[in-house]
PDB file of C-alpha atoms in Angstrom:
ATOM      1  CA  MET A   1      -0.556  24.795 -30.988  1.00  0.00           C
ATOM      2  CA  SER A   2      -0.229  21.077 -30.417  1.00  0.00           C
ATOM      3  CA  ILE A   3       1.241  18.994 -27.656  1.00  0.00           C
ATOM      4  CA  VAL A   4       3.371  16.477 -29.524  1.00  0.00           C
ATOM      5  CA  VAL A   5       4.508  13.172 -28.001  1.00  0.00           C
ATOM      6  CA  THR A   6       7.168  11.066 -29.707  1.00  0.00           C
ATOM      7  CA  GLY A   7       7.226   7.304 -29.111  1.00  0.00           C
ATOM      8  CA  ALA A   8       3.544   7.643 -28.315  1.00  0.00           C
ATOM      9  CA  THR A   9       2.684   3.945 -28.492  1.00  0.00           C
ATOM     10  CA  GLY A  10       5.581   2.867 -26.272  1.00  0.00           C
ATOM     11  CA  HIS A  11       5.187   1.933 -22.607  1.00  0.00           C
ATOM     12  CA  LEU A  12       5.672   5.475 -21.298  1.00  0.00           C
ATOM     13  CA  GLY A  13       4.195   7.267 -24.311  1.00  0.00           C
ATOM     14  CA  ARG A  14       0.839   5.531 -23.970  1.00  0.00           C
ATOM     15  CA  HIS A  15       0.550   6.687 -20.363  1.00  0.00           C
ATOM     16  CA  VAL A  16       1.382  10.254 -21.413  1.00  0.00           C
ATOM     17  CA  VAL A  17      -1.218  10.373 -24.185  1.00  0.00           C
ATOM     18  CA  GLU A  18      -3.898   8.784 -21.971  1.00  0.00           C
ATOM     19  CA  GLN A  19      -3.269  11.360 -19.238  1.00  0.00           C
ATOM     20  CA  LEU A  20      -3.173  14.244 -21.726  1.00  0.00           C
ATOM     21  CA  LEU A  21      -6.625  13.181 -22.952  1.00  0.00           C
ATOM     22  CA  GLU A  22      -7.899  13.822 -19.428  1.00  0.00           C
ATOM     23  CA  LYS A  23      -6.587  17.404 -19.503  1.00  0.00           C
ATOM     24  CA  VAL A  24      -6.774  18.827 -23.033  1.00  0.00           C
ATOM     25  CA  PRO A  25      -8.989  18.304 -26.118  1.00  0.00           C
ATOM     26  CA  ALA A  26      -7.875  15.376 -28.281  1.00  0.00           C
ATOM     27  CA  GLU A  27      -7.380  17.604 -31.337  1.00  0.00           C
ATOM     28  CA  GLN A  28      -4.605  19.445 -29.472  1.00  0.00           C
ATOM     29  CA  ILE A  29      -2.579  16.227 -29.120  1.00  0.00           C
ATOM     30  CA  THR A  30      -0.302  14.779 -31.800  1.00  0.00           C
ATOM     31  CA  ALA A  31       1.012  11.242 -31.304  1.00  0.00           C
ATOM     32  CA  VAL A  32       4.209  10.507 -33.223  1.00  0.00           C
ATOM     33  CA  VAL A  33       4.469   6.795 -34.021  1.00  0.00           C
ATOM     34  CA  ARG A  34       6.351   4.450 -36.314  1.00  0.00           C
ATOM     35  CA  ASP A  35       3.385   2.118 -36.863  1.00  0.00           C
ATOM     36  CA  GLU A  36       0.089   3.887 -37.474  1.00  0.00           C
ATOM     37  CA  ALA A  37      -1.894   0.714 -36.757  1.00  0.00           C
ATOM     38  CA  LYS A  38      -0.673   0.672 -33.160  1.00  0.00           C
ATOM     39  CA  ALA A  39      -2.204   4.133 -32.649  1.00  0.00           C
ATOM     40  CA  ALA A  40      -5.633   3.279 -34.044  1.00  0.00           C
ATOM     41  CA  ASP A  41      -7.232   3.565 -30.599  1.00  0.00           C
ATOM     42  CA  PHE A  42      -5.835   7.083 -30.170  1.00  0.00           C
ATOM     43  CA  ALA A  43      -6.955   8.107 -33.665  1.00  0.00           C
ATOM     44  CA  ALA A  44     -10.468   6.860 -32.878  1.00  0.00           C
ATOM     45  CA  ARG A  45     -10.550   9.266 -29.935  1.00  0.00           C
ATOM     46  CA  GLY A  46      -9.555  12.240 -32.052  1.00  0.00           C
ATOM     47  CA  VAL A  47      -5.802  12.362 -31.454  1.00  0.00           C
ATOM     48  CA  LYS A  48      -3.782  13.460 -34.483  1.00  0.00           C
ATOM     49  CA  ILE A  49      -1.378  10.755 -35.647  1.00  0.00           C
ATOM     50  CA  ALA A  50       1.963  11.529 -37.299  1.00  0.00           C
ATOM     51  CA  VAL A  51       4.103   8.709 -38.692  1.00  0.00           C
ATOM     52  CA  ALA A  52       7.839   9.308 -38.273  1.00  0.00           C
ATOM     53  CA  ASN A  53      10.961   7.320 -37.486  1.00  0.00           C
ATOM     54  CA  TYR A  54      14.044   8.494 -35.592  1.00  0.00           C
ATOM     55  CA  ASN A  55      16.156   6.627 -38.178  1.00  0.00           C
ATOM     56  CA  GLU A  56      14.621   8.539 -41.125  1.00  0.00           C
ATOM     57  CA  PRO A  57      15.225  12.250 -40.503  1.00  0.00           C
ATOM     58  CA  GLU A  58      13.128  13.347 -43.474  1.00  0.00           C
ATOM     59  CA  THR A  59      10.003  11.937 -41.795  1.00  0.00           C
ATOM     60  CA  PHE A  60      10.251  14.735 -39.225  1.00  0.00           C
ATOM     61  CA  ASP A  61      10.281  17.491 -41.871  1.00  0.00           C
ATOM     62  CA  GLY A  62       7.366  19.812 -41.175  1.00  0.00           C
ATOM     63  CA  LEU A  63       6.051  17.618 -38.368  1.00  0.00           C
ATOM     64  CA  PHE A  64       6.340  20.318 -35.687  1.00  0.00           C
ATOM     65  CA  ALA A  65       4.848  23.812 -35.816  1.00  0.00           C
ATOM     66  CA  SER A  66       5.769  27.071 -34.155  1.00  0.00           C
ATOM     67  CA  GLY A  67       4.458  27.157 -30.606  1.00  0.00           C
ATOM     68  CA  ASP A  68       4.188  23.373 -30.185  1.00  0.00           C
ATOM     69  CA  LYS A  69       5.183  21.765 -26.911  1.00  0.00           C
ATOM     70  CA  VAL A  70       7.077  18.551 -27.632  1.00  0.00           C
ATOM     71  CA  LEU A  71       7.915  15.564 -25.445  1.00  0.00           C
ATOM     72  CA  LEU A  72      10.940  13.678 -26.765  1.00  0.00           C
ATOM     73  CA  ILE A  73      10.776  10.235 -25.186  1.00  0.00           C
ATOM     74  CA  SER A  74      14.263   8.743 -25.374  1.00  0.00           C
ATOM     75  CA  GLY A  75      14.656   5.960 -27.919  1.00  0.00           C
ATOM     76  CA  ASN A  76      15.151   2.356 -26.850  1.00  0.00           C
ATOM     77  CA  GLU A  77      17.258   1.163 -29.798  1.00  0.00           C
ATOM     78  CA  PHE A  78      20.587   1.036 -27.980  1.00  0.00           C
ATOM     79  CA  ASP A  79      22.316  -0.320 -31.097  1.00  0.00           C
ATOM     80  CA  LYS A  80      21.080   2.378 -33.505  1.00  0.00           C
ATOM     81  CA  GLY A  81      22.844   5.435 -32.092  1.00  0.00           C
ATOM     82  CA  ARG A  82      20.286   7.024 -29.789  1.00  0.00           C
ATOM     83  CA  VAL A  83      22.042  10.390 -29.605  1.00  0.00           C
ATOM     84  CA  GLN A  84      21.871  10.770 -33.389  1.00  0.00           C
ATOM     85  CA  GLN A  85      18.204   9.738 -33.271  1.00  0.00           C
ATOM     86  CA  HIS A  86      17.463  12.397 -30.678  1.00  0.00           C
ATOM     87  CA  GLN A  87      19.399  14.980 -32.730  1.00  0.00           C
ATOM     88  CA  VAL A  88      16.891  14.438 -35.560  1.00  0.00           C
ATOM     89  CA  VAL A  89      14.020  15.502 -33.296  1.00  0.00           C
ATOM     90  CA  ILE A  90      15.952  18.420 -31.794  1.00  0.00           C
ATOM     91  CA  ASP A  91      16.854  19.734 -35.264  1.00  0.00           C
ATOM     92  CA  ALA A  92      13.253  19.492 -36.446  1.00  0.00           C
ATOM     93  CA  ALA A  93      11.986  21.177 -33.290  1.00  0.00           C
ATOM     94  CA  LYS A  94      14.492  24.029 -33.677  1.00  0.00           C
ATOM     95  CA  ALA A  95      13.601  24.522 -37.340  1.00  0.00           C
ATOM     96  CA  ALA A  96       9.930  24.813 -36.392  1.00  0.00           C
ATOM     97  CA  GLY A  97      10.489  27.130 -33.452  1.00  0.00           C
ATOM     98  CA  VAL A  98       8.656  25.032 -30.859  1.00  0.00           C
ATOM     99  CA  ALA A  99       7.741  26.642 -27.534  1.00  0.00           C
ATOM    100  CA  LEU A 100       9.171  23.826 -25.422  1.00  0.00           C
ATOM    101  CA  LEU A 101      11.057  20.578 -25.871  1.00  0.00           C
ATOM    102  CA  ALA A 102      10.910  18.249 -22.856  1.00  0.00           C
ATOM    103  CA  TYR A 103      13.198  15.214 -22.779  1.00  0.00           C
ATOM    104  CA  THR A 104      13.022  12.044 -20.671  1.00  0.00           C
ATOM    105  CA  SER A 105      16.565  11.689 -19.352  1.00  0.00           C
ATOM    106  CA  ALA A 106      18.322   9.838 -16.523  1.00  0.00           C
ATOM    107  CA  PRO A 107      19.235  11.010 -13.011  1.00  0.00           C
ATOM    108  CA  GLY A 108      22.099  13.480 -12.839  1.00  0.00           C
ATOM    109  CA  SER A 109      23.714  11.262 -10.195  1.00  0.00           C
ATOM    110  CA  LEU A 110      23.838   8.205 -12.487  1.00  0.00           C
ATOM    111  CA  THR A 111      27.340   7.386 -13.761  1.00  0.00           C
ATOM    112  CA  ALA A 112      26.474   4.019 -15.375  1.00  0.00           C
ATOM    113  CA  ALA A 113      26.913   3.693 -19.154  1.00  0.00           C
ATOM    114  CA  LEU A 114      23.109   3.871 -19.482  1.00  0.00           C
ATOM    115  CA  ALA A 115      23.377   7.601 -18.732  1.00  0.00           C
ATOM    116  CA  ASP A 116      25.927   8.366 -21.483  1.00  0.00           C
ATOM    117  CA  ASP A 117      23.373   8.817 -24.285  1.00  0.00           C
ATOM    118  CA  HIS A 118      21.199  10.923 -21.996  1.00  0.00           C
ATOM    119  CA  ARG A 119      24.050  13.246 -21.008  1.00  0.00           C
ATOM    120  CA  ALA A 120      25.031  13.657 -24.672  1.00  0.00           C
ATOM    121  CA  THR A 121      21.420  14.406 -25.633  1.00  0.00           C
ATOM    122  CA  GLU A 122      21.133  16.966 -22.836  1.00  0.00           C
ATOM    123  CA  GLU A 123      24.230  18.710 -24.219  1.00  0.00           C
ATOM    124  CA  LEU A 124      22.667  18.827 -27.694  1.00  0.00           C
ATOM    125  CA  LEU A 125      19.470  20.246 -26.235  1.00  0.00           C
ATOM    126  CA  LEU A 126      21.250  22.966 -24.295  1.00  0.00           C
ATOM    127  CA  ALA A 127      23.377  23.837 -27.345  1.00  0.00           C
ATOM    128  CA  SER A 128      20.270  24.129 -29.525  1.00  0.00           C
ATOM    129  CA  GLY A 129      19.024  27.194 -27.667  1.00  0.00           C
ATOM    130  CA  LEU A 130      15.514  25.739 -27.534  1.00  0.00           C
ATOM    131  CA  PRO A 131      13.445  26.287 -24.376  1.00  0.00           C
ATOM    132  CA  CYS A 132      13.788  22.850 -22.818  1.00  0.00           C
ATOM    133  CA  THR A 133      12.881  20.805 -19.761  1.00  0.00           C
ATOM    134  CA  LEU A 134      14.972  17.875 -18.573  1.00  0.00           C
ATOM    135  CA  LEU A 135      12.855  15.161 -16.959  1.00  0.00           C
ATOM    136  CA  ARG A 136      15.506  13.013 -15.314  1.00  0.00           C
ATOM    137  CA  ASN A 137      13.567   9.842 -14.582  1.00  0.00           C
ATOM    138  CA  SER A 138      14.952   7.391 -12.041  1.00  0.00           C
ATOM    139  CA  TRP A 139      14.319   3.631 -12.282  1.00  0.00           C
ATOM    140  CA  TYR A 140      10.807   2.334 -12.984  1.00  0.00           C
ATOM    141  CA  HIS A 141       8.789  -0.023 -10.761  1.00  0.00           C
ATOM    142  CA  GLU A 142       8.057  -1.949 -13.948  1.00  0.00           C
ATOM    143  CA  ASN A 143      11.745  -2.756 -14.477  1.00  0.00           C
ATOM    144  CA  TYR A 144      11.198  -5.226 -11.633  1.00  0.00           C
ATOM    145  CA  THR A 145       7.486  -6.052 -11.667  1.00  0.00           C
ATOM    146  CA  GLU A 146       7.474  -7.001 -15.357  1.00  0.00           C
ATOM    147  CA  ASN A 147      10.282  -9.503 -14.756  1.00  0.00           C
ATOM    148  CA  LEU A 148       8.864 -11.458 -11.836  1.00  0.00           C
ATOM    149  CA  ALA A 149       8.702 -14.873 -13.536  1.00  0.00           C
ATOM    150  CA  PRO A 150      12.322 -15.960 -12.868  1.00  0.00           C
ATOM    151  CA  VAL A 151      12.161 -14.500  -9.333  1.00  0.00           C
ATOM    152  CA  LEU A 152       9.073 -16.540  -8.494  1.00  0.00           C
ATOM    153  CA  GLU A 153      10.433 -19.622 -10.231  1.00  0.00           C
ATOM    154  CA  HIS A 154      13.681 -19.630  -8.240  1.00  0.00           C
ATOM    155  CA  ASN A 155      12.377 -17.923  -5.067  1.00  0.00           C
ATOM    156  CA  ALA A 156      15.249 -15.464  -5.305  1.00  0.00           C
ATOM    157  CA  VAL A 157      15.887 -11.856  -6.251  1.00  0.00           C
ATOM    158  CA  VAL A 158      19.296 -11.973  -7.946  1.00  0.00           C
ATOM    159  CA  ALA A 159      21.158  -8.694  -8.480  1.00  0.00           C
ATOM    160  CA  ALA A 160      24.590  -7.112  -8.232  1.00  0.00           C
ATOM    161  CA  ALA A 161      23.331  -4.077  -6.309  1.00  0.00           C
ATOM    162  CA  GLY A 162      24.676  -4.878  -2.849  1.00  0.00           C
ATOM    163  CA  GLU A 163      22.789  -2.982  -0.157  1.00  0.00           C
ATOM    164  CA  GLY A 164      22.022  -0.048  -2.445  1.00  0.00           C
ATOM    165  CA  ARG A 165      18.612   1.582  -2.522  1.00  0.00           C
ATOM    166  CA  VAL A 166      16.347   2.594  -5.418  1.00  0.00           C
ATOM    167  CA  SER A 167      13.928   5.535  -5.612  1.00  0.00           C
ATOM    168  CA  SER A 168      11.720   3.952  -8.244  1.00  0.00           C
ATOM    169  CA  ALA A 169       8.316   5.160  -9.398  1.00  0.00           C
ATOM    170  CA  SER A 170       5.664   3.904 -11.793  1.00  0.00           C
ATOM    171  CA  ARG A 171       5.473   4.755 -15.486  1.00  0.00           C
ATOM    172  CA  ALA A 172       2.167   6.451 -14.722  1.00  0.00           C
ATOM    173  CA  ASP A 173       3.919   8.714 -12.185  1.00  0.00           C
ATOM    174  CA  TYR A 174       6.641   9.740 -14.632  1.00  0.00           C
ATOM    175  CA  ALA A 175       3.986  10.263 -17.327  1.00  0.00           C
ATOM    176  CA  ALA A 176       2.054  12.519 -14.934  1.00  0.00           C
ATOM    177  CA  ALA A 177       5.183  14.647 -14.461  1.00  0.00           C
ATOM    178  CA  ALA A 178       5.591  14.992 -18.230  1.00  0.00           C
ATOM    179  CA  VAL A 179       1.922  15.958 -18.584  1.00  0.00           C
ATOM    180  CA  ALA A 180       2.273  18.563 -15.824  1.00  0.00           C
ATOM    181  CA  VAL A 181       5.160  20.137 -17.743  1.00  0.00           C
ATOM    182  CA  LEU A 182       3.421  19.961 -21.139  1.00  0.00           C
ATOM    183  CA  THR A 183       0.169  21.469 -19.872  1.00  0.00           C
ATOM    184  CA  GLY A 184       1.621  23.884 -17.303  1.00  0.00           C
ATOM    185  CA  GLU A 185       3.648  27.085 -17.378  1.00  0.00           C
ATOM    186  CA  GLY A 186       7.073  28.117 -16.170  1.00  0.00           C
ATOM    187  CA  HIS A 187       8.943  24.877 -16.887  1.00  0.00           C
ATOM    188  CA  GLU A 188      11.291  26.288 -19.534  1.00  0.00           C
ATOM    189  CA  ASN A 189      14.981  25.627 -18.939  1.00  0.00           C
ATOM    190  CA  ARG A 190      14.328  23.641 -15.784  1.00  0.00           C
ATOM    191  CA  THR A 191      15.803  20.314 -14.716  1.00  0.00           C
ATOM    192  CA  TYR A 192      13.744  17.951 -12.567  1.00  0.00           C
ATOM    193  CA  GLU A 193      15.336  15.030 -10.706  1.00  0.00           C
ATOM    194  CA  LEU A 194      12.463  12.566 -10.586  1.00  0.00           C
ATOM    195  CA  GLY A 195      12.108   9.525  -8.340  1.00  0.00           C
ATOM    196  CA  GLY A 196       9.735   7.849  -5.927  1.00  0.00           C
ATOM    197  CA  ASP A 197       9.128   9.211  -2.434  1.00  0.00           C
ATOM    198  CA  GLU A 198      10.407   6.036  -0.744  1.00  0.00           C
ATOM    199  CA  ALA A 199      13.722   4.396  -1.592  1.00  0.00           C
ATOM    200  CA  TRP A 200      13.969   0.630  -1.049  1.00  0.00           C
ATOM    201  CA  SER A 201      16.678  -2.028  -1.116  1.00  0.00           C
ATOM    202  CA  LEU A 202      16.691  -5.309  -3.016  1.00  0.00           C
ATOM    203  CA  ALA A 203      16.500  -7.148   0.309  1.00  0.00           C
ATOM    204  CA  GLU A 204      13.335  -5.191   1.130  1.00  0.00           C
ATOM    205  CA  TYR A 205      11.980  -6.029  -2.321  1.00  0.00           C
ATOM    206  CA  ALA A 206      12.530  -9.743  -1.630  1.00  0.00           C
ATOM    207  CA  ALA A 207      10.894  -9.389   1.787  1.00  0.00           C
ATOM    208  CA  GLU A 208       7.852  -7.659   0.269  1.00  0.00           C
ATOM    209  CA  LEU A 209       7.544 -10.386  -2.357  1.00  0.00           C
ATOM    210  CA  SER A 210       7.732 -12.995   0.415  1.00  0.00           C
ATOM    211  CA  ARG A 211       4.991 -11.194   2.352  1.00  0.00           C
ATOM    212  CA  GLN A 212       2.674 -10.954  -0.631  1.00  0.00           C
ATOM    213  CA  THR A 213       3.215 -14.475  -2.016  1.00  0.00           C
ATOM    214  CA  GLY A 214       3.637 -16.397   1.227  1.00  0.00           C
ATOM    215  CA  LYS A 215       6.855 -17.878  -0.208  1.00  0.00           C
ATOM    216  CA  GLU A 216      10.362 -17.656   1.189  1.00  0.00           C
ATOM    217  CA  ILE A 217      12.048 -15.357  -1.331  1.00  0.00           C
ATOM    218  CA  GLY A 218      15.589 -14.234  -0.563  1.00  0.00           C
ATOM    219  CA  TYR A 219      17.935 -11.643  -2.007  1.00  0.00           C
ATOM    220  CA  ASN A 220      21.033 -13.104  -3.601  1.00  0.00           C
ATOM    221  CA  SER A 221      23.629 -10.370  -4.140  1.00  0.00           C
ATOM    222  CA  VAL A 222      26.141 -11.626  -6.693  1.00  0.00           C
ATOM    223  CA  PRO A 223      29.282 -10.175  -8.318  1.00  0.00           C
ATOM    224  CA  ALA A 224      28.761  -8.216 -11.531  1.00  0.00           C
ATOM    225  CA  GLU A 225      30.322 -10.856 -13.771  1.00  0.00           C
ATOM    226  CA  VAL A 226      28.048 -13.554 -12.332  1.00  0.00           C
ATOM    227  CA  LEU A 227      24.937 -11.501 -13.012  1.00  0.00           C
ATOM    228  CA  GLN A 228      26.118 -10.758 -16.533  1.00  0.00           C
ATOM    229  CA  GLY A 229      26.553 -14.481 -17.145  1.00  0.00           C
ATOM    230  CA  ILE A 230      23.051 -15.195 -15.806  1.00  0.00           C
ATOM    231  CA  LEU A 231      21.496 -12.548 -18.060  1.00  0.00           C
ATOM    232  CA  THR A 232      23.310 -13.597 -21.224  1.00  0.00           C
ATOM    233  CA  GLY A 233      22.611 -17.232 -20.379  1.00  0.00           C
ATOM    234  CA  ALA A 234      18.923 -16.372 -20.335  1.00  0.00           C
ATOM    235  CA  GLY A 235      19.212 -14.994 -23.861  1.00  0.00           C
ATOM    236  CA  MET A 236      19.781 -11.287 -23.221  1.00  0.00           C
ATOM    237  CA  PRO A 237      22.122  -9.655 -25.775  1.00  0.00           C
ATOM    238  CA  GLU A 238      25.503  -9.026 -24.133  1.00  0.00           C
ATOM    239  CA  PRO A 239      25.606  -5.237 -24.729  1.00  0.00           C
ATOM    240  CA  PHE A 240      22.258  -4.821 -22.951  1.00  0.00           C
ATOM    241  CA  ALA A 241      23.304  -7.171 -20.131  1.00  0.00           C
ATOM    242  CA  VAL A 242      26.429  -5.049 -19.603  1.00  0.00           C
ATOM    243  CA  ILE A 243      24.256  -1.922 -19.343  1.00  0.00           C
ATOM    244  CA  LEU A 244      21.937  -3.489 -16.750  1.00  0.00           C
ATOM    245  CA  VAL A 245      24.835  -4.793 -14.680  1.00  0.00           C
ATOM    246  CA  GLY A 246      26.278  -1.291 -14.778  1.00  0.00           C
ATOM    247  CA  VAL A 247      23.037   0.103 -13.379  1.00  0.00           C
ATOM    248  CA  ASP A 248      23.231  -2.389 -10.491  1.00  0.00           C
ATOM    249  CA  ALA A 249      26.735  -1.122  -9.745  1.00  0.00           C
ATOM    250  CA  SER A 250      25.324   2.408  -9.645  1.00  0.00           C
ATOM    251  CA  ILE A 251      22.540   1.277  -7.312  1.00  0.00           C
ATOM    252  CA  ALA A 252      25.170  -0.197  -4.989  1.00  0.00           C
ATOM    253  CA  LYS A 253      26.848   3.229  -4.907  1.00  0.00           C
ATOM    254  CA  GLY A 254      23.573   4.997  -4.053  1.00  0.00           C
ATOM    255  CA  GLU A 255      23.233   6.724  -7.412  1.00  0.00           C
ATOM    256  CA  LEU A 256      19.535   5.888  -7.848  1.00  0.00           C
ATOM    257  CA  VAL A 257      18.423   7.406  -4.560  1.00  0.00           C
ATOM    258  CA  ILE A 258      16.587  10.601  -5.505  1.00  0.00           C
ATOM    259  CA  SER A 259      15.636  12.827  -2.591  1.00  0.00           C
ATOM    260  CA  SER A 260      14.630  16.019  -4.466  1.00  0.00           C
ATOM    261  CA  GLY A 261      10.877  15.543  -4.029  1.00  0.00           C
ATOM    262  CA  ASP A 262      10.472  16.924  -7.577  1.00  0.00           C
ATOM    263  CA  LEU A 263       8.220  14.095  -8.780  1.00  0.00           C
ATOM    264  CA  SER A 264       5.564  14.308  -6.073  1.00  0.00           C
ATOM    265  CA  ARG A 265       5.645  18.119  -6.298  1.00  0.00           C
ATOM    266  CA  LEU A 266       5.128  18.086 -10.067  1.00  0.00           C
ATOM    267  CA  ILE A 267       2.261  15.586  -9.962  1.00  0.00           C
ATOM    268  CA  GLY A 268       0.650  17.094  -6.875  1.00  0.00           C
ATOM    269  CA  ARG A 269       0.383  13.844  -4.930  1.00  0.00           C
ATOM    270  CA  PRO A 270       2.575  11.172  -3.341  1.00  0.00           C
ATOM    271  CA  THR A 271       4.212   8.778  -5.772  1.00  0.00           C
ATOM    272  CA  SER A 272       2.746   5.283  -6.150  1.00  0.00           C
ATOM    273  CA  PRO A 273       4.280   2.827  -3.645  1.00  0.00           C
ATOM    274  CA  PHE A 274       6.395  -0.013  -5.010  1.00  0.00           C
ATOM    275  CA  SER A 275       4.381  -2.470  -2.880  1.00  0.00           C
ATOM    276  CA  GLU A 276       1.214  -1.573  -4.835  1.00  0.00           C
ATOM    277  CA  ALA A 277       2.993  -2.207  -8.144  1.00  0.00           C
ATOM    278  CA  ILE A 278       4.070  -5.620  -6.853  1.00  0.00           C
ATOM    279  CA  THR A 279       0.466  -6.410  -5.823  1.00  0.00           C
ATOM    280  CA  ALA A 280      -0.838  -5.429  -9.270  1.00  0.00           C
ATOM    281  CA  ALA A 281       1.827  -7.511 -11.034  1.00  0.00           C
ATOM    282  CA  LEU A 282       1.108 -10.597  -8.958  1.00  0.00           C
ATOM    283  CA  LYS A 283      -2.597 -10.299  -9.788  1.00  0.00           C
ATOM    284  CA  GLY A 284      -1.823  -9.745 -13.460  1.00  0.00           C
TER     285      GLY A 284
END
C-alpha cells in the first residue's frame, strides 16, 4: 500500500510530501510528477517517483495499486480542460481499486467560475463509486503574500471584493489536512469545508500591511471591470483575470467565509494566522 500524491512538486504537493515524510516511511510514499528532475530531492530521501501527465492518460496505466490512498491535487492548467484531466486520474484509480481518493476542491459556498471545474470533478468522483474525500480548500494566504510587490510599490491593496471577508489559510495548513486524511481512518465519503479560523477583510489586510511596514497602505475597492483592466494591463491572460475578478465578487458576497472549523479540527491545532504569513513574506 502506497500513499500517492499527484502534482507532488507543485506548491501544495511539496508541502504534502514533506509532511508525509514526518509521519510514514519514505518507501510508502509515491510522488507523481511530470518532470522527474524536479523530484530529485524526494527520490534522494527514498520517496518513489512516478512520471505521469494528466494530458497523457496512458501514463497513468498501472500507476496505482489496490489499497493505495491517493491525493488528487487539482490541475492548474485552466486552458487544458481540467475536468478531463481529473477524469484520467479517477479512471486509473477506479481500475486499480484504490482504498481512497482525496481531491482538493473549492468551498461548497463558492459560486465563482473558479468552482465550476471543481464541482464537475466532484460529480465524477461521486459517480465513480470510489471511496472519496472532498477537501474543499478556501483561499490561500499565499494568493496575497506572494503578490506583495505591486501593493508595496503603489501603497495600495486594489481589489473588487468590497467589504467581504476571507477565511484564508496557509498551504502548509491545507497540506496538513490532506496528510491527516491520507494517514488517518474514517475519512471515506466525507466532505470537509476547509478555511482559516479567522476571517479578515481587505481593509484589515491593508491595515496589517501598514502596521508591519510602517507605510500608509490603503484599500482601494474598485469595480470588477477596472480590476480586470489592471490585471490584463499587467500582463495577466484575460481568461485568468476574469476568474480572479469573479473570486473577488464571491468574496464581496461572503462566499469565502468558512466557519465549519473543519481545518483546525483535522490538523489538531489552530490554523496559521494571516499576519504571520505577511511577516514571513516581508522578510523573504
